[in-house]
């Protein structure tokens, strides 16, 4: 990836994260965070989680942010990972599972394709214990899971643990206008919306949007961006999509 300038639309200070991987492959990486999360778990919310989790058969997390918000809230009211003892845990993908592992928890259900629709299908095909499903995720989250559960008649409840807020730490207009950006990596639909809020749509034909999944790609296309989509919705999938595109053009 030497000579390629790639924007990642979130902070990534973790060793071995996407910034490190792309840099090691020779890319010039620019961090331009487009969203931040606001935790909604106050004491009342934490007490609600304490009550609700034991009542549900399957607890669903769709992001690492949701896992951490839930666990921090539970700790604040004297509960820990043991509260999930009688429940199964479902996650949308490997990054969410890795966040679970930080708290000594493992996922019982994870779809092969990391998307809301696929997670919904995985929930409907999981062996039923006659229990209910609890969705723990972002405010105004993608409704793909809800649609599948509604169509299947599965009873569920939803609790918003955090919200995403638009921001843009760096304005890239000049670099994009001068055709100095090759790829912009989007890890969520929210990041696409925020990026579009701070940059003119007239610039979107000057780079390729690298999207973590179909929902994110659909949002990028809605703004007229040319997209490539990771086959696997994780960091490795993103990197492979960029490498494949570079090799194809080469």
JSON list of C-alpha atoms in Angstrom, two decimals:
[
{"chain": "A", "resi": 1, "resn": "UNK", "atom": "CA", "xyz": [0.00, 0.00, 0.00]},
{"chain": "A", "resi": 2, "resn": "UNK", "atom": "CA", "xyz": [2.98, 2.29, -0.46]},
{"chain": "A", "resi": 3, "resn": "UNK", "atom": "CA", "xyz": [1.95, 5.67, -1.83]},
{"chain": "A", "resi": 4, "resn": "UNK", "atom": "CA", "xyz": [-1.69, 5.26, -0.75]},
{"chain": "A", "resi": 5, "resn": "UNK", "atom": "CA", "xyz": [-3.23, 7.77, 1.61]},
{"chain": "A", "resi": 6, "resn": "UNK", "atom": "CA", "xyz": [-6.03, 6.24, 3.67]},
{"chain": "A", "resi": 7, "resn": "UNK", "atom": "CA", "xyz": [-8.39, 7.99, 6.08]},
{"chain": "A", "resi": 8, "resn": "UNK", "atom": "CA", "xyz": [-9.83, 6.06, 9.03]},
{"chain": "A", "resi": 9, "resn": "UNK", "atom": "CA", "xyz": [-12.91, 7.70, 10.51]},
{"chain": "A", "resi": 10, "resn": "UNK", "atom": "CA", "xyz": [-12.36, 6.75, 14.14]},
{"chain": "A", "resi": 11, "resn": "UNK", "atom": "CA", "xyz": [-9.63, 6.88, 16.78]},
{"chain": "A", "resi": 12, "resn": "UNK", "atom": "CA", "xyz": [-7.46, 3.78, 16.76]},
{"chain": "A", "resi": 13, "resn": "UNK", "atom": "CA", "xyz": [-4.69, 3.78, 19.34]},
{"chain": "A", "resi": 14, "resn": "UNK", "atom": "CA", "xyz": [-4.78, 0.04, 20.00]},
{"chain": "A", "resi": 15, "resn": "UNK", "atom": "CA", "xyz": [-1.62, -1.93, 19.19]},
{"chain": "A", "resi": 16, "resn": "UNK", "atom": "CA", "xyz": [-2.31, -4.07, 16.15]},
{"chain": "A", "resi": 17, "resn": "UNK", "atom": "CA", "xyz": [-5.37, -2.05, 15.18]},
{"chain": "A", "resi": 18, "resn": "UNK", "atom": "CA", "xyz": [-6.28, -0.97, 11.68]},
{"chain": "A", "resi": 19, "resn": "UNK", "atom": "CA", "xyz": [-4.00, 2.09, 11.84]},
{"chain": "A", "resi": 20, "resn": "UNK", "atom": "CA", "xyz": [-0.96, -0.04, 12.67]},
{"chain": "A", "resi": 21, "resn": "UNK", "atom": "CA", "xyz": [-1.79, -2.68, 10.05]},
{"chain": "A", "resi": 22, "resn": "UNK", "atom": "CA", "xyz": [-2.25, -0.17, 7.23]},
{"chain": "A", "resi": 23, "resn": "UNK", "atom": "CA", "xyz": [0.88, 1.74, 8.26]},
{"chain": "A", "resi": 24, "resn": "UNK", "atom": "CA", "xyz": [2.95, -1.44, 8.30]},
{"chain": "A", "resi": 25, "resn": "UNK", "atom": "CA", "xyz": [1.75, -2.14, 4.76]},
{"chain": "A", "resi": 26, "resn": "UNK", "atom": "CA", "xyz": [3.15, 1.23, 3.69]},
{"chain": "A", "resi": 27, "resn": "UNK", "atom": "CA", "xyz": [0.05, 3.40, 3.66]},
{"chain": "A", "resi": 28, "resn": "UNK", "atom": "CA", "xyz": [-0.03, 7.00, 4.87]},
{"chain": "A", "resi": 29, "resn": "UNK", "atom": "CA", "xyz": [-2.85, 6.83, 7.43]},
{"chain": "A", "resi": 30, "resn": "UNK", "atom": "CA", "xyz": [-4.85, 9.86, 8.58]},
{"chain": "A", "resi": 31, "resn": "UNK", "atom": "CA", "xyz": [-7.14, 9.61, 11.59]},
{"chain": "A", "resi": 32, "resn": "UNK", "atom": "CA", "xyz": [-10.32, 11.66, 11.16]},
{"chain": "A", "resi": 33, "resn": "UNK", "atom": "CA", "xyz": [-12.79, 10.58, 13.84]},
{"chain": "A", "resi": 34, "resn": "UNK", "atom": "CA", "xyz": [-16.33, 11.29, 12.68]},
{"chain": "A", "resi": 35, "resn": "UNK", "atom": "CA", "xyz": [-18.34, 10.07, 15.66]},
{"chain": "A", "resi": 36, "resn": "UNK", "atom": "CA", "xyz": [-17.99, 9.75, 19.40]},
{"chain": "A", "resi": 37, "resn": "UNK", "atom": "CA", "xyz": [-20.15, 7.84, 21.82]},
{"chain": "A", "resi": 38, "resn": "UNK", "atom": "CA", "xyz": [-22.06, 9.21, 24.81]},
{"chain": "A", "resi": 39, "resn": "UNK", "atom": "CA", "xyz": [-22.78, 6.70, 27.56]},
{"chain": "A", "resi": 40, "resn": "UNK", "atom": "CA", "xyz": [-26.45, 6.65, 28.59]},
{"chain": "A", "resi": 41, "resn": "UNK", "atom": "CA", "xyz": [-26.05, 4.24, 31.49]},
{"chain": "A", "resi": 42, "resn": "UNK", "atom": "CA", "xyz": [-26.72, 6.22, 34.66]},
{"chain": "A", "resi": 43, "resn": "UNK", "atom": "CA", "xyz": [-27.60, 4.60, 37.99]},
{"chain": "A", "resi": 44, "resn": "UNK", "atom": "CA", "xyz": [-31.26, 4.12, 37.07]},
{"chain": "A", "resi": 45, "resn": "UNK", "atom": "CA", "xyz": [-30.29, 2.49, 33.78]},
{"chain": "A", "resi": 46, "resn": "UNK", "atom": "CA", "xyz": [-27.77, 0.26, 35.57]},
{"chain": "A", "resi": 47, "resn": "UNK", "atom": "CA", "xyz": [-30.46, -0.88, 38.01]},
{"chain": "A", "resi": 48, "resn": "UNK", "atom": "CA", "xyz": [-32.73, -1.62, 35.07]},
{"chain": "A", "resi": 49, "resn": "UNK", "atom": "CA", "xyz": [-30.01, -3.79, 33.49]},
{"chain": "A", "resi": 50, "resn": "UNK", "atom": "CA", "xyz": [-29.60, -5.56, 36.83]},
{"chain": "A", "resi": 51, "resn": "UNK", "atom": "CA", "xyz": [-33.31, -6.41, 36.76]},
{"chain": "A", "resi": 52, "resn": "UNK", "atom": "CA", "xyz": [-33.74, -7.18, 33.07]},
{"chain": "A", "resi": 53, "resn": "UNK", "atom": "CA", "xyz": [-30.73, -9.32, 32.17]},
{"chain": "A", "resi": 54, "resn": "UNK", "atom": "CA", "xyz": [-31.67, -12.32, 34.39]},
{"chain": "A", "resi": 55, "resn": "UNK", "atom": "CA", "xyz": [-35.19, -12.28, 32.89]},
{"chain": "A", "resi": 56, "resn": "UNK", "atom": "CA", "xyz": [-33.96, -12.87, 29.33]},
{"chain": "A", "resi": 57, "resn": "UNK", "atom": "CA", "xyz": [-32.68, -15.99, 27.62]},
{"chain": "A", "resi": 58, "resn": "UNK", "atom": "CA", "xyz": [-30.50, -14.26, 25.02]},
{"chain": "A", "resi": 59, "resn": "UNK", "atom": "CA", "xyz": [-28.63, -10.99, 25.57]},
{"chain": "A", "resi": 60, "resn": "UNK", "atom": "CA", "xyz": [-27.57, -9.29, 22.32]},
{"chain": "A", "resi": 61, "resn": "UNK", "atom": "CA", "xyz": [-24.64, -6.89, 21.89]},
{"chain": "A", "resi": 62, "resn": "UNK", "atom": "CA", "xyz": [-23.97, -5.20, 18.55]},
{"chain": "A", "resi": 63, "resn": "UNK", "atom": "CA", "xyz": [-20.82, -3.25, 19.41]},
{"chain": "A", "resi": 64, "resn": "UNK", "atom": "CA", "xyz": [-17.85, -3.12, 21.75]},
{"chain": "A", "resi": 65, "resn": "UNK", "atom": "CA", "xyz": [-19.17, 0.23, 23.03]},
{"chain": "A", "resi": 66, "resn": "UNK", "atom": "CA", "xyz": [-22.37, -1.48, 24.14]},
{"chain": "A", "resi": 67, "resn": "UNK", "atom": "CA", "xyz": [-20.48, -4.21, 25.98]},
{"chain": "A", "resi": 68, "resn": "UNK", "atom": "CA", "xyz": [-18.35, -1.71, 27.89]},
{"chain": "A", "resi": 69, "resn": "UNK", "atom": "CA", "xyz": [-21.29, 0.56, 28.72]},
{"chain": "A", "resi": 70, "resn": "UNK", "atom": "CA", "xyz": [-23.27, -2.38, 30.07]},
{"chain": "A", "resi": 71, "resn": "UNK", "atom": "CA", "xyz": [-20.42, -3.82, 32.13]},
{"chain": "A", "resi": 72, "resn": "UNK", "atom": "CA", "xyz": [-19.42, -0.45, 33.62]},
{"chain": "A", "resi": 73, "resn": "UNK", "atom": "CA", "xyz": [-23.04, 0.11, 34.59]},
{"chain": "A", "resi": 74, "resn": "UNK", "atom": "CA", "xyz": [-23.35, -3.33, 36.16]},
{"chain": "A", "resi": 75, "resn": "UNK", "atom": "CA", "xyz": [-20.16, -2.83, 38.14]},
{"chain": "A", "resi": 76, "resn": "UNK", "atom": "CA", "xyz": [-21.58, 0.42, 39.52]},
{"chain": "A", "resi": 77, "resn": "UNK", "atom": "CA", "xyz": [-24.50, -1.46, 41.10]},
{"chain": "A", "resi": 78, "resn": "UNK", "atom": "CA", "xyz": [-22.50, -4.38, 42.44]},
{"chain": "A", "resi": 79, "resn": "UNK", "atom": "CA", "xyz": [-22.92, -6.88, 39.61]},
{"chain": "A", "resi": 80, "resn": "UNK", "atom": "CA", "xyz": [-20.36, -8.46, 37.30]},
{"chain": "A", "resi": 81, "resn": "UNK", "atom": "CA", "xyz": [-20.14, -11.06, 34.53]},
{"chain": "A", "resi": 82, "resn": "UNK", "atom": "CA", "xyz": [-21.90, -13.65, 36.69]},
{"chain": "A", "resi": 83, "resn": "UNK", "atom": "CA", "xyz": [-25.21, -11.91, 36.01]},
{"chain": "A", "resi": 84, "resn": "UNK", "atom": "CA", "xyz": [-25.18, -13.56, 32.55]},
{"chain": "A", "resi": 85, "resn": "UNK", "atom": "CA", "xyz": [-24.91, -17.04, 34.07]},
{"chain": "A", "resi": 86, "resn": "UNK", "atom": "CA", "xyz": [-28.34, -18.27, 32.97]},
{"chain": "A", "resi": 87, "resn": "UNK", "atom": "CA", "xyz": [-28.40, -16.40, 29.67]},
{"chain": "A", "resi": 88, "resn": "UNK", "atom": "CA", "xyz": [-26.83, -16.89, 26.28]},
{"chain": "A", "resi": 89, "resn": "UNK", "atom": "CA", "xyz": [-24.92, -13.99, 24.75]},
{"chain": "A", "resi": 90, "resn": "UNK", "atom": "CA", "xyz": [-25.14, -13.08, 21.06]},
{"chain": "A", "resi": 91, "resn": "UNK", "atom": "CA", "xyz": [-22.79, -10.69, 19.27]},
{"chain": "A", "resi": 92, "resn": "UNK", "atom": "CA", "xyz": [-22.74, -9.20, 15.80]},
{"chain": "A", "resi": 93, "resn": "UNK", "atom": "CA", "xyz": [-19.06, -9.90, 15.10]},
{"chain": "A", "resi": 94, "resn": "UNK", "atom": "CA", "xyz": [-15.52, -10.55, 16.25]},
{"chain": "A", "resi": 95, "resn": "UNK", "atom": "CA", "xyz": [-14.80, -7.04, 17.57]},
{"chain": "A", "resi": 96, "resn": "UNK", "atom": "CA", "xyz": [-17.81, -7.23, 19.87]},
{"chain": "A", "resi": 97, "resn": "UNK", "atom": "CA", "xyz": [-16.79, -10.72, 20.97]},
{"chain": "A", "resi": 98, "resn": "UNK", "atom": "CA", "xyz": [-13.28, -9.42, 21.77]},
{"chain": "A", "resi": 99, "resn": "UNK", "atom": "CA", "xyz": [-14.84, -6.77, 24.04]},
{"chain": "A", "resi": 100, "resn": "UNK", "atom": "CA", "xyz": [-16.79, -9.53, 25.82]},
{"chain": "A", "resi": 101, "resn": "UNK", "atom": "CA", "xyz": [-13.57, -11.47, 26.34]},
{"chain": "A", "resi": 102, "resn": "UNK", "atom": "CA", "xyz": [-12.14, -8.50, 28.25]},
{"chain": "A", "resi": 103, "resn": "UNK", "atom": "CA", "xyz": [-14.70, -9.27, 30.96]},
{"chain": "A", "resi": 104, "resn": "UNK", "atom": "CA", "xyz": [-14.19, -13.03, 30.97]},
{"chain": "A", "resi": 105, "resn": "UNK", "atom": "CA", "xyz": [-17.27, -13.67, 28.81]},
{"chain": "A", "resi": 106, "resn": "UNK", "atom": "CA", "xyz": [-17.66, -15.63, 25.59]},
{"chain": "A", "resi": 107, "resn": "UNK", "atom": "CA", "xyz": [-20.27, -15.34, 22.86]},
{"chain": "A", "resi": 108, "resn": "UNK", "atom": "CA", "xyz": [-22.70, -18.22, 22.43]},
{"chain": "A", "resi": 109, "resn": "UNK", "atom": "CA", "xyz": [-24.13, -16.94, 19.15]},
{"chain": "A", "resi": 110, "resn": "UNK", "atom": "CA", "xyz": [-22.30, -15.10, 16.36]},
{"chain": "A", "resi": 111, "resn": "UNK", "atom": "CA", "xyz": [-23.32, -15.08, 12.68]},
{"chain": "A", "resi": 112, "resn": "UNK", "atom": "CA", "xyz": [-20.87, -16.08, 9.95]},
{"chain": "A", "resi": 113, "resn": "UNK", "atom": "CA", "xyz": [-21.56, -12.79, 8.19]},
{"chain": "A", "resi": 114, "resn": "UNK", "atom": "CA", "xyz": [-21.25, -9.84, 10.54]},
{"chain": "A", "resi": 115, "resn": "UNK", "atom": "CA", "xyz": [-24.43, -7.86, 9.87]},
{"chain": "A", "resi": 116, "resn": "UNK", "atom": "CA", "xyz": [-27.63, -7.02, 11.69]},
{"chain": "A", "resi": 117, "resn": "UNK", "atom": "CA", "xyz": [-29.74, -9.11, 9.33]},
{"chain": "A", "resi": 118, "resn": "UNK", "atom": "CA", "xyz": [-27.47, -12.13, 9.72]},
{"chain": "A", "resi": 119, "resn": "UNK", "atom": "CA", "xyz": [-27.46, -11.75, 13.50]},
{"chain": "A", "resi": 120, "resn": "UNK", "atom": "CA", "xyz": [-31.26, -11.63, 13.45]},
{"chain": "A", "resi": 121, "resn": "UNK", "atom": "CA", "xyz": [-31.35, -14.87, 11.47]},
{"chain": "A", "resi": 122, "resn": "UNK", "atom": "CA", "xyz": [-28.87, -16.48, 13.87]},
{"chain": "A", "resi": 123, "resn": "UNK", "atom": "CA", "xyz": [-31.16, -15.57, 16.77]},
{"chain": "A", "resi": 124, "resn": "UNK", "atom": "CA", "xyz": [-34.18, -17.09, 15.08]},
{"chain": "A", "resi": 125, "resn": "UNK", "atom": "CA", "xyz": [-32.30, -20.33, 14.36]},
{"chain": "A", "resi": 126, "resn": "UNK", "atom": "CA", "xyz": [-30.82, -20.69, 17.86]},
{"chain": "A", "resi": 127, "resn": "UNK", "atom": "CA", "xyz": [-32.40, -23.52, 19.89]},
{"chain": "A", "resi": 128, "resn": "UNK", "atom": "CA", "xyz": [-35.34, -21.99, 21.73]},
{"chain": "A", "resi": 129, "resn": "UNK", "atom": "CA", "xyz": [-35.66, -22.17, 25.47]},
{"chain": "A", "resi": 130, "resn": "UNK", "atom": "CA", "xyz": [-38.92, -20.25, 25.35]},
{"chain": "A", "resi": 131, "resn": "UNK", "atom": "CA", "xyz": [-37.20, -17.14, 26.70]},
{"chain": "A", "resi": 132, "resn": "UNK", "atom": "CA", "xyz": [-37.06, -13.57, 25.53]},
{"chain": "A", "resi": 133, "resn": "UNK", "atom": "CA", "xyz": [-34.34, -11.62, 23.75]},
{"chain": "A", "resi": 134, "resn": "UNK", "atom": "CA", "xyz": [-32.78, -8.45, 25.16]},
{"chain": "A", "resi": 135, "resn": "UNK", "atom": "CA", "xyz": [-31.09, -6.06, 22.69]},
{"chain": "A", "resi": 136, "resn": "UNK", "atom": "CA", "xyz": [-28.42, -3.89, 24.32]},
{"chain": "A", "resi": 137, "resn": "UNK", "atom": "CA", "xyz": [-27.13, -1.37, 21.79]},
{"chain": "A", "resi": 138, "resn": "UNK", "atom": "CA", "xyz": [-27.09, 2.20, 20.53]},
{"chain": "A", "resi": 139, "resn": "UNK", "atom": "CA", "xyz": [-29.90, 4.70, 20.47]},
{"chain": "A", "resi": 140, "resn": "UNK", "atom": "CA", "xyz": [-31.30, 4.90, 16.91]},
{"chain": "A", "resi": 141, "resn": "UNK", "atom": "CA", "xyz": [-29.59, 1.64, 15.96]},
{"chain": "A", "resi": 142, "resn": "UNK", "atom": "CA", "xyz": [-30.05, -0.10, 12.62]},
{"chain": "A", "resi": 143, "resn": "UNK", "atom": "CA", "xyz": [-33.42, -1.87, 12.58]},
{"chain": "A", "resi": 144, "resn": "UNK", "atom": "CA", "xyz": [-32.39, -4.93, 10.56]},
{"chain": "A", "resi": 145, "resn": "UNK", "atom": "CA", "xyz": [-32.39, -7.17, 13.66]},
{"chain": "A", "resi": 146, "resn": "UNK", "atom": "CA", "xyz": [-35.81, -5.90, 14.72]},
{"chain": "A", "resi": 147, "resn": "UNK", "atom": "CA", "xyz": [-37.29, -6.66, 11.31]},
{"chain": "A", "resi": 148, "resn": "UNK", "atom": "CA", "xyz": [-36.13, -10.29, 11.40]},
{"chain": "A", "resi": 149, "resn": "UNK", "atom": "CA", "xyz": [-37.32, -10.78, 14.98]},
{"chain": "A", "resi": 150, "resn": "UNK", "atom": "CA", "xyz": [-40.69, -9.18, 14.23]},
{"chain": "A", "resi": 151, "resn": "UNK", "atom": "CA", "xyz": [-41.19, -11.41, 11.19]},
{"chain": "A", "resi": 152, "resn": "UNK", "atom": "CA", "xyz": [-40.31, -14.47, 13.28]},
{"chain": "A", "resi": 153, "resn": "UNK", "atom": "CA", "xyz": [-42.59, -13.56, 16.14]},
{"chain": "A", "resi": 154, "resn": "UNK", "atom": "CA", "xyz": [-39.79, -13.64, 18.70]},
{"chain": "A", "resi": 155, "resn": "UNK", "atom": "CA", "xyz": [-40.47, -11.57, 21.82]},
{"chain": "A", "resi": 156, "resn": "UNK", "atom": "CA", "xyz": [-37.77, -9.04, 22.56]},
{"chain": "A", "resi": 157, "resn": "UNK", "atom": "CA", "xyz": [-36.99, -5.90, 24.50]},
{"chain": "A", "resi": 158, "resn": "UNK", "atom": "CA", "xyz": [-34.53, -3.15, 23.61]},
{"chain": "A", "resi": 159, "resn": "UNK", "atom": "CA", "xyz": [-32.41, -0.89, 25.84]},
{"chain": "A", "resi": 160, "resn": "UNK", "atom": "CA", "xyz": [-30.27, 1.95, 24.44]},
{"chain": "A", "resi": 161, "resn": "UNK", "atom": "CA", "xyz": [-26.93, 2.06, 26.27]},
{"chain": "A", "resi": 162, "resn": "UNK", "atom": "CA", "xyz": [-25.24, 4.86, 24.35]},
{"chain": "A", "resi": 163, "resn": "UNK", "atom": "CA", "xyz": [-25.72, 7.30, 21.51]},
{"chain": "A", "resi": 164, "resn": "UNK", "atom": "CA", "xyz": [-23.43, 8.34, 18.68]},
{"chain": "A", "resi": 165, "resn": "UNK", "atom": "CA", "xyz": [-22.69, 12.02, 18.20]},
{"chain": "A", "resi": 166, "resn": "UNK", "atom": "CA", "xyz": [-21.36, 13.55, 14.99]},
{"chain": "A", "resi": 167, "resn": "UNK", "atom": "CA", "xyz": [-18.00, 15.28, 15.03]},
{"chain": "A", "resi": 168, "resn": "UNK", "atom": "CA", "xyz": [-15.12, 15.92, 12.67]},
{"chain": "A", "resi": 169, "resn": "UNK", "atom": "CA", "xyz": [-11.72, 16.62, 14.18]},
{"chain": "A", "resi": 170, "resn": "UNK", "atom": "CA", "xyz": [-10.07, 17.28, 10.81]},
{"chain": "A", "resi": 171, "resn": "UNK", "atom": "CA", "xyz": [-11.63, 18.83, 7.73]},
{"chain": "A", "resi": 172, "resn": "UNK", "atom": "CA", "xyz": [-10.26, 16.98, 4.71]},
{"chain": "A", "resi": 173, "resn": "UNK", "atom": "CA", "xyz": [-11.74, 19.21, 2.01]},
{"chain": "A", "resi": 174, "resn": "UNK", "atom": "CA", "xyz": [-8.43, 20.53, 0.72]},
{"chain": "A", "resi": 175, "resn": "UNK", "atom": "CA", "xyz": [-6.74, 17.12, 0.60]},
{"chain": "A", "resi": 176, "resn": "UNK", "atom": "CA", "xyz": [-9.72, 15.51, -1.13]},
{"chain": "A", "resi": 177, "resn": "UNK", "atom": "CA", "xyz": [-10.08, 18.40, -3.59]},
{"chain": "A", "resi": 178, "resn": "UNK", "atom": "CA", "xyz": [-6.39, 18.04, -4.50]},
{"chain": "A", "resi": 179, "resn": "UNK", "atom": "CA", "xyz": [-6.96, 14.28, -5.10]},
{"chain": "A", "resi": 180, "resn": "UNK", "atom": "CA", "xyz": [-4.60, 13.37, -2.26]},
{"chain": "A", "resi": 181, "resn": "UNK", "atom": "CA", "xyz": [-6.94, 10.88, -0.55]},
{"chain": "A", "resi": 182, "resn": "UNK", "atom": "CA", "xyz": [-7.28, 7.39, -2.03]},
{"chain": "A", "resi": 183, "resn": "UNK", "atom": "CA", "xyz": [-9.58, 5.65, 0.45]},
{"chain": "A", "resi": 184, "resn": "UNK", "atom": "CA", "xyz": [-11.83, 6.59, 3.36]},
{"chain": "A", "resi": 185, "resn": "UNK", "atom": "CA", "xyz": [-12.64, 3.75, 5.76]},
{"chain": "A", "resi": 186, "resn": "UNK", "atom": "CA", "xyz": [-16.10, 3.68, 7.34]},
{"chain": "A", "resi": 187, "resn": "UNK", "atom": "CA", "xyz": [-16.88, 1.28, 10.18]},
{"chain": "A", "resi": 188, "resn": "UNK", "atom": "CA", "xyz": [-20.54, 2.25, 10.58]},
{"chain": "A", "resi": 189, "resn": "UNK", "atom": "CA", "xyz": [-23.42, 4.01, 8.88]},
{"chain": "A", "resi": 190, "resn": "UNK", "atom": "CA", "xyz": [-23.20, 6.72, 11.54]},
{"chain": "A", "resi": 191, "resn": "UNK", "atom": "CA", "xyz": [-19.64, 7.52, 10.50]},
{"chain": "A", "resi": 192, "resn": "UNK", "atom": "CA", "xyz": [-20.77, 7.93, 6.88]},
{"chain": "A", "resi": 193, "resn": "UNK", "atom": "CA", "xyz": [-23.56, 10.32, 7.87]},
{"chain": "A", "resi": 194, "resn": "UNK", "atom": "CA", "xyz": [-21.23, 12.40, 10.03]},
{"chain": "A", "resi": 195, "resn": "UNK", "atom": "CA", "xyz": [-18.52, 12.56, 7.34]},
{"chain": "A", "resi": 196, "resn": "UNK", "atom": "CA", "xyz": [-21.12, 13.72, 4.83]},
{"chain": "A", "resi": 197, "resn": "UNK", "atom": "CA", "xyz": [-22.33, 16.35, 7.26]},
{"chain": "A", "resi": 198, "resn": "UNK", "atom": "CA", "xyz": [-18.91, 18.02, 7.36]},
{"chain": "A", "resi": 199, "resn": "UNK", "atom": "CA", "xyz": [-17.81, 17.60, 3.73]},
{"chain": "A", "resi": 200, "resn": "UNK", "atom": "CA", "xyz": [-19.36, 18.64, 0.43]},
{"chain": "A", "resi": 201, "resn": "UNK", "atom": "CA", "xyz": [-20.93, 15.88, -1.65]},
{"chain": "A", "resi": 202, "resn": "UNK", "atom": "CA", "xyz": [-19.09, 17.30, -4.67]},
{"chain": "A", "resi": 203, "resn": "UNK", "atom": "CA", "xyz": [-15.91, 15.74, -3.23]},
{"chain": "A", "resi": 204, "resn": "UNK", "atom": "CA", "xyz": [-17.23, 12.21, -2.83]},
{"chain": "A", "resi": 205, "resn": "UNK", "atom": "CA", "xyz": [-16.22, 11.06, -6.31]},
{"chain": "A", "resi": 206, "resn": "UNK", "atom": "CA", "xyz": [-12.55, 11.76, -5.52]},
{"chain": "A", "resi": 207, "resn": "UNK", "atom": "CA", "xyz": [-11.97, 8.73, -3.25]},
{"chain": "A", "resi": 208, "resn": "UNK", "atom": "CA", "xyz": [-13.27, 5.23, -2.64]},
{"chain": "A", "resi": 209, "resn": "UNK", "atom": "CA", "xyz": [-15.30, 4.48, 0.46]},
{"chain": "A", "resi": 210, "resn": "UNK", "atom": "CA", "xyz": [-14.20, 1.27, 2.15]},
{"chain": "A", "resi": 211, "resn": "UNK", "atom": "CA", "xyz": [-17.17, -0.06, 4.11]},
{"chain": "A", "resi": 212, "resn": "UNK", "atom": "CA", "xyz": [-17.26, -2.70, 6.82]},
{"chain": "A", "resi": 213, "resn": "UNK", "atom": "CA", "xyz": [-20.61, -4.12, 5.72]},
{"chain": "A", "resi": 214, "resn": "UNK", "atom": "CA", "xyz": [-23.64, -3.84, 3.49]},
{"chain": "A", "resi": 215, "resn": "UNK", "atom": "CA", "xyz": [-25.56, -1.39, 5.68]},
{"chain": "A", "resi": 216, "resn": "UNK", "atom": "CA", "xyz": [-22.58, 0.98, 5.79]},
{"chain": "A", "resi": 217, "resn": "UNK", "atom": "CA", "xyz": [-22.08, 0.63, 2.03]},
{"chain": "A", "resi": 218, "resn": "UNK", "atom": "CA", "xyz": [-25.75, 1.40, 1.39]},
{"chain": "A", "resi": 219, "resn": "UNK", "atom": "CA", "xyz": [-25.42, 4.61, 3.37]},
{"chain": "A", "resi": 220, "resn": "UNK", "atom": "CA", "xyz": [-22.25, 5.61, 1.49]},
{"chain": "A", "resi": 221, "resn": "UNK", "atom": "CA", "xyz": [-23.89, 4.94, -1.87]},
{"chain": "A", "resi": 222, "resn": "UNK", "atom": "CA", "xyz": [-26.80, 7.12, -0.81]},
{"chain": "A", "resi": 223, "resn": "UNK", "atom": "CA", "xyz": [-24.33, 10.01, -0.76]},
{"chain": "A", "resi": 224, "resn": "UNK", "atom": "CA", "xyz": [-22.92, 9.07, -4.17]},
{"chain": "A", "resi": 225, "resn": "UNK", "atom": "CA", "xyz": [-19.68, 7.50, -2.95]},
{"chain": "A", "resi": 226, "resn": "UNK", "atom": "CA", "xyz": [-17.99, 4.71, -4.90]},
{"chain": "A", "resi": 227, "resn": "UNK", "atom": "CA", "xyz": [-17.78, 1.79, -2.48]},
{"chain": "A", "resi": 228, "resn": "UNK", "atom": "CA", "xyz": [-15.84, -1.35, -1.86]},
{"chain": "A", "resi": 229, "resn": "UNK", "atom": "CA", "xyz": [-17.20, -3.59, 0.88]},
{"chain": "A", "resi": 230, "resn": "UNK", "atom": "CA", "xyz": [-15.33, -5.98, 3.14]},
{"chain": "A", "resi": 231, "resn": "UNK", "atom": "CA", "xyz": [-16.28, -9.63, 2.65]},
{"chain": "A", "resi": 232, "resn": "UNK", "atom": "CA", "xyz": [-15.83, -10.10, 6.39]},
{"chain": "A", "resi": 233, "resn": "UNK", "atom": "CA", "xyz": [-17.02, -7.27, 8.63]},
{"chain": "A", "resi": 234, "resn": "UNK", "atom": "CA", "xyz": [-13.84, -6.84, 10.65]},
{"chain": "A", "resi": 235, "resn": "UNK", "atom": "CA", "xyz": [-10.49, -5.10, 10.44]},
{"chain": "A", "resi": 236, "resn": "UNK", "atom": "CA", "xyz": [-8.92, -7.93, 8.47]},
{"chain": "A", "resi": 237, "resn": "UNK", "atom": "CA", "xyz": [-11.77, -7.75, 5.98]},
{"chain": "A", "resi": 238, "resn": "UNK", "atom": "CA", "xyz": [-11.30, -4.01, 5.55]},
{"chain": "A", "resi": 239, "resn": "UNK", "atom": "CA", "xyz": [-7.57, -4.38, 4.94]},
{"chain": "A", "resi": 240, "resn": "UNK", "atom": "CA", "xyz": [-8.09, -7.22, 2.47]},
{"chain": "A", "resi": 241, "resn": "UNK", "atom": "CA", "xyz": [-10.67, -5.19, 0.54]},
{"chain": "A", "resi": 242, "resn": "UNK", "atom": "CA", "xyz": [-8.18, -2.33, 0.13]},
{"chain": "A", "resi": 243, "resn": "UNK", "atom": "CA", "xyz": [-5.35, -4.66, -0.88]},
{"chain": "A", "resi": 244, "resn": "UNK", "atom": "CA", "xyz": [-7.58, -6.42, -3.42]},
{"chain": "A", "resi": 245, "resn": "UNK", "atom": "CA", "xyz": [-8.66, -3.09, -4.92]},
{"chain": "A", "resi": 246, "resn": "UNK", "atom": "CA", "xyz": [-5.08, -1.82, -5.17]},
{"chain": "A", "resi": 247, "resn": "UNK", "atom": "CA", "xyz": [-3.91, -5.08, -6.77]},
{"chain": "A", "resi": 248, "resn": "UNK", "atom": "CA", "xyz": [-6.85, -5.04, -9.19]},
{"chain": "A", "resi": 249, "resn": "UNK", "atom": "CA", "xyz": [-6.01, -1.52, -10.34]},
{"chain": "A", "resi": 250, "resn": "UNK", "atom": "CA", "xyz": [-2.33, -2.44, -10.55]}
]
